[in-house]
Amino acid sequence: NAGVTQTPKFRVLKTGQSMTLLCAQDMNHEYMYWYRQDPGMGLRLIHYSVGEGTTAKGEVPDGYNVSRLKKQNFLLGLESAAPSQTSVYFCASRRTSGSRGNEQFFGPGTRLTVL
Amino acid sequence: ILNVEQSPQSLHVQEGDSTNFTCSFPSSNFYALHWYRWETAKSPEALFVMTLNGDEKKKGRISATLNTKEGYSYLYIKGSQPEDSATYLCARNTDKLIFGTGTRLQVFP
């Protein structure tokens, strides 16, 4: 099991460029999440998905779009990157919320710099 | 309390000291409380998921307690070691996790 993987690991963009971050999990988890981590801010939820074909907004969704076309993949898109989106992005997944005790599993992170 | 709050923000202790930190969260509509350990340059890893008032969980030298009625959880580390140095995050669970900003622990030899 690879667990949760993220592609790419690092990326530098110019303002206005677009890109897609890919998250993949091989644990058959229903729930998937995208977070950003900034100094002093902890982990903030961007978007999440409770199943294939569904997405929902988190705390800081502006400037991002997501898609969950396949259960194992969760894509995060930046249509027009801005310097404020410089951050480390973490993806996570979790089994169905039918059990309250399910932990989240995190990917290794993607470090994005927008110049 | 509207959000998840953690204190202290950072903590420096000597090897062998025991330490504890606090997570406060809204007590209404409680579902579950998560603790994660996050080492620098790595991903957060789950320590405990706590669901019942009065829960106590233990993993080696690390333990946690939960009070859902008053909205707090304590994380204890007994006999801190340098390898315990990390940021400890707690998160309130609904259909998504709302994280606190963490307690950054540094243990000096």
Short mmCIF file of N, CA and C in Angstrom, two decimals, chain B residues 34-104:
data_model
loop_
_atom_site.label_atom_id
_atom_site.label_comp_id
_atom_site.label_asym_id
_atom_site.label_seq_id
_atom_site.Cartn_x
_atom_site.Cartn_y
_atom_site.Cartn_z
N HIS B 34 -9.49 14.54 17.56
CA HIS B 34 -8.28 13.86 17.08
C HIS B 34 -7.04 14.56 17.60
N TRP B 35 -5.99 13.76 17.89
CA TRP B 35 -4.66 14.28 18.14
C TRP B 35 -3.71 13.74 17.06
N TYR B 36 -2.88 14.66 16.52
CA TYR B 36 -1.90 14.27 15.51
C TYR B 36 -0.51 14.75 15.94
N ARG B 37 0.48 14.00 15.53
CA ARG B 37 1.87 14.36 15.78
C ARG B 37 2.48 14.73 14.43
N TRP B 38 3.14 15.89 14.34
CA TRP B 38 3.62 16.38 13.06
C TRP B 38 5.07 16.79 13.20
N GLU B 39 5.94 15.92 12.68
CA GLU B 39 7.38 16.22 12.70
C GLU B 39 7.72 17.12 11.52
N THR B 40 8.74 17.93 11.70
CA THR B 40 9.17 18.86 10.65
C THR B 40 9.49 18.09 9.38
N ALA B 41 9.03 18.60 8.25
CA ALA B 41 9.27 18.03 6.92
C ALA B 41 8.59 16.68 6.70
N LYS B 42 7.66 16.34 7.58
CA LYS B 42 6.90 15.09 7.37
C LYS B 42 5.41 15.43 7.36
N SER B 43 4.59 14.39 7.26
CA SER B 43 3.13 14.56 7.28
C SER B 43 2.61 14.31 8.68
N PRO B 44 1.48 14.93 9.02
CA PRO B 44 0.87 14.62 10.33
C PRO B 44 0.49 13.14 10.42
N GLU B 45 0.70 12.57 11.59
CA GLU B 45 0.33 11.18 11.83
C GLU B 45 -0.60 11.11 13.04
N ALA B 46 -1.63 10.30 12.93
CA ALA B 46 -2.61 10.22 14.00
C ALA B 46 -2.02 9.58 15.26
N LEU B 47 -2.30 10.20 16.41
CA LEU B 47 -1.96 9.62 17.71
C LEU B 47 -3.20 8.97 18.32
N PHE B 48 -4.24 9.76 18.46
CA PHE B 48 -5.46 9.26 19.10
C PHE B 48 -6.68 9.85 18.41
N VAL B 49 -7.75 9.07 18.41
CA VAL B 49 -9.07 9.58 18.08
C VAL B 49 -9.96 9.26 19.27
N MET B 50 -10.55 10.29 19.86
CA MET B 50 -11.29 10.12 21.10
C MET B 50 -12.74 10.52 20.88
N THR B 51 -13.65 9.69 21.37
CA THR B 51 -15.06 9.92 21.06
C THR B 51 -15.96 10.04 22.28
N LEU B 52 -15.55 9.47 23.43
CA LEU B 52 -16.44 9.42 24.59
C LEU B 52 -15.94 10.31 25.71
N ASN B 53 -16.86 10.98 26.38
CA ASN B 53 -16.50 11.78 27.53
C ASN B 53 -15.81 10.91 28.57
N GLY B 54 -14.67 11.37 29.08
CA GLY B 54 -13.94 10.59 30.05
C GLY B 54 -12.94 9.62 29.44
N ASP B 55 -12.91 9.55 28.10
CA ASP B 55 -11.93 8.70 27.41
C ASP B 55 -10.52 9.01 27.89
N GLU B 56 -9.73 7.95 28.09
CA GLU B 56 -8.30 8.10 28.28
C GLU B 56 -7.62 7.12 27.34
N LYS B 57 -6.65 7.63 26.57
CA LYS B 57 -5.95 6.74 25.64
C LYS B 57 -4.45 6.89 25.88
N LYS B 58 -3.72 5.80 25.58
CA LYS B 58 -2.29 5.80 25.86
C LYS B 58 -1.56 5.08 24.75
N LYS B 59 -0.40 5.65 24.37
CA LYS B 59 0.47 5.02 23.39
C LYS B 59 1.89 5.25 23.85
N GLY B 60 2.47 4.22 24.50
CA GLY B 60 3.82 4.39 25.04
C GLY B 60 3.84 5.42 26.15
N ARG B 61 4.67 6.46 25.99
CA ARG B 61 4.78 7.50 27.01
C ARG B 61 3.78 8.64 26.81
N ILE B 62 2.98 8.55 25.79
CA ILE B 62 2.03 9.61 25.47
C ILE B 62 0.61 9.16 25.82
N SER B 63 -0.12 10.02 26.48
CA SER B 63 -1.50 9.72 26.82
C SER B 63 -2.36 10.95 26.63
N ALA B 64 -3.67 10.74 26.55
CA ALA B 64 -4.60 11.85 26.35
C ALA B 64 -5.88 11.58 27.11
N THR B 65 -6.52 12.66 27.55
CA THR B 65 -7.81 12.58 28.22
C THR B 65 -8.79 13.48 27.50
N LEU B 66 -10.07 13.23 27.71
CA LEU B 66 -11.12 13.97 27.00
C LEU B 66 -12.25 14.33 27.95
N ASN B 67 -12.66 15.61 27.92
CA ASN B 67 -13.83 16.07 28.65
C ASN B 67 -14.72 16.79 27.64
N THR B 68 -15.76 16.10 27.19
CA THR B 68 -16.62 16.68 26.15
C THR B 68 -17.62 17.68 26.72
N LYS B 69 -17.93 17.56 28.00
CA LYS B 69 -18.93 18.45 28.61
C LYS B 69 -18.39 19.87 28.76
N GLU B 70 -17.08 19.96 29.09
CA GLU B 70 -16.48 21.29 29.24
C GLU B 70 -15.62 21.66 28.03
N GLY B 71 -15.44 20.74 27.10
CA GLY B 71 -14.78 21.05 25.83
C GLY B 71 -13.28 21.17 25.93
N TYR B 72 -12.59 20.16 26.50
CA TYR B 72 -11.14 20.20 26.49
C TYR B 72 -10.57 18.79 26.48
N SER B 73 -9.34 18.72 25.98
CA SER B 73 -8.57 17.49 25.99
C SER B 73 -7.14 17.84 26.37
N TYR B 74 -6.53 16.97 27.17
CA TYR B 74 -5.13 17.14 27.54
C TYR B 74 -4.28 16.05 26.89
N LEU B 75 -3.10 16.44 26.42
CA LEU B 75 -2.11 15.46 25.95
C LEU B 75 -0.93 15.51 26.90
N TYR B 76 -0.52 14.33 27.40
CA TYR B 76 0.59 14.23 28.34
C TYR B 76 1.73 13.45 27.70
N ILE B 77 2.95 13.90 27.94
CA ILE B 77 4.12 13.12 27.56
C ILE B 77 4.97 12.92 28.81
N LYS B 78 5.20 11.67 29.13
CA LYS B 78 5.95 11.32 30.33
C LYS B 78 7.41 11.09 29.97
N GLY B 79 8.34 11.72 30.68
CA GLY B 79 9.76 11.50 30.40
C GLY B 79 10.13 11.85 28.98
N SER B 80 9.95 13.12 28.61
CA SER B 80 10.15 13.56 27.21
C SER B 80 11.54 13.18 26.70
N GLN B 81 11.59 12.79 25.43
CA GLN B 81 12.82 12.45 24.74
C GLN B 81 12.99 13.38 23.53
N PRO B 82 14.23 13.60 23.07
CA PRO B 82 14.43 14.48 21.90
C PRO B 82 13.59 14.07 20.70
N GLU B 83 13.35 12.77 20.54
CA GLU B 83 12.55 12.32 19.38
C GLU B 83 11.06 12.68 19.52
N ASP B 84 10.66 13.18 20.71
CA ASP B 84 9.27 13.66 20.87
C ASP B 84 9.09 15.06 20.29
N SER B 85 10.19 15.70 19.93
CA SER B 85 10.11 17.05 19.37
C SER B 85 9.28 17.03 18.10
N ALA B 86 8.21 17.81 18.09
CA ALA B 86 7.27 17.84 16.97
C ALA B 86 6.21 18.89 17.30
N THR B 87 5.33 19.12 16.33
CA THR B 87 4.13 19.91 16.60
C THR B 87 2.98 18.95 16.84
N TYR B 88 2.23 19.18 17.90
CA TYR B 88 1.11 18.32 18.26
C TYR B 88 -0.18 19.09 17.95
N LEU B 89 -0.95 18.51 17.04
CA LEU B 89 -2.18 19.14 16.57
C LEU B 89 -3.38 18.42 17.15
N CYS B 90 -4.39 19.19 17.55
CA CYS B 90 -5.66 18.55 17.83
C CYS B 90 -6.68 19.06 16.81
N ALA B 91 -7.73 18.30 16.60
CA ALA B 91 -8.74 18.67 15.61
C ALA B 91 -10.10 18.17 16.07
N ARG B 92 -11.08 19.01 15.88
CA ARG B 92 -12.46 18.64 16.18
C ARG B 92 -13.08 18.03 14.92
N ASN B 93 -13.75 16.92 15.08
CA ASN B 93 -14.27 16.17 13.95
C ASN B 93 -15.78 16.35 13.82
N THR B 94 -16.24 16.86 12.70
CA THR B 94 -17.64 16.77 12.33
C THR B 94 -17.64 15.91 11.07
N ASP B 95 -18.03 16.40 9.93
CA ASP B 95 -17.79 15.65 8.70
C ASP B 95 -16.41 16.02 8.15
N LYS B 96 -15.78 16.96 8.76
CA LYS B 96 -14.43 17.39 8.40
C LYS B 96 -13.72 17.73 9.69
N LEU B 97 -12.40 17.82 9.60
CA LEU B 97 -11.61 18.16 10.78
C LEU B 97 -11.33 19.65 10.80
N ILE B 98 -11.54 20.29 11.93
CA ILE B 98 -11.14 21.67 12.15
C ILE B 98 -9.96 21.63 13.11
N PHE B 99 -8.79 22.05 12.61
CA PHE B 99 -7.56 21.93 13.38
C PHE B 99 -7.28 23.16 14.22
N GLY B 100 -6.65 22.94 15.37
CA GLY B 100 -6.01 24.01 16.08
C GLY B 100 -4.68 24.33 15.42
N THR B 101 -4.02 25.37 15.92
CA THR B 101 -2.74 25.77 15.31
C THR B 101 -1.56 24.99 15.86
N GLY B 102 -1.80 24.15 16.86
CA GLY B 102 -0.75 23.25 17.31
C GLY B 102 0.07 23.77 18.47
N THR B 103 0.69 22.84 19.17
CA THR B 103 1.70 23.14 20.18
C THR B 103 3.02 22.59 19.67
N ARG B 104 4.00 23.48 19.54
CA ARG B 104 5.31 23.05 19.04
C ARG B 104 6.19 22.70 20.24
#
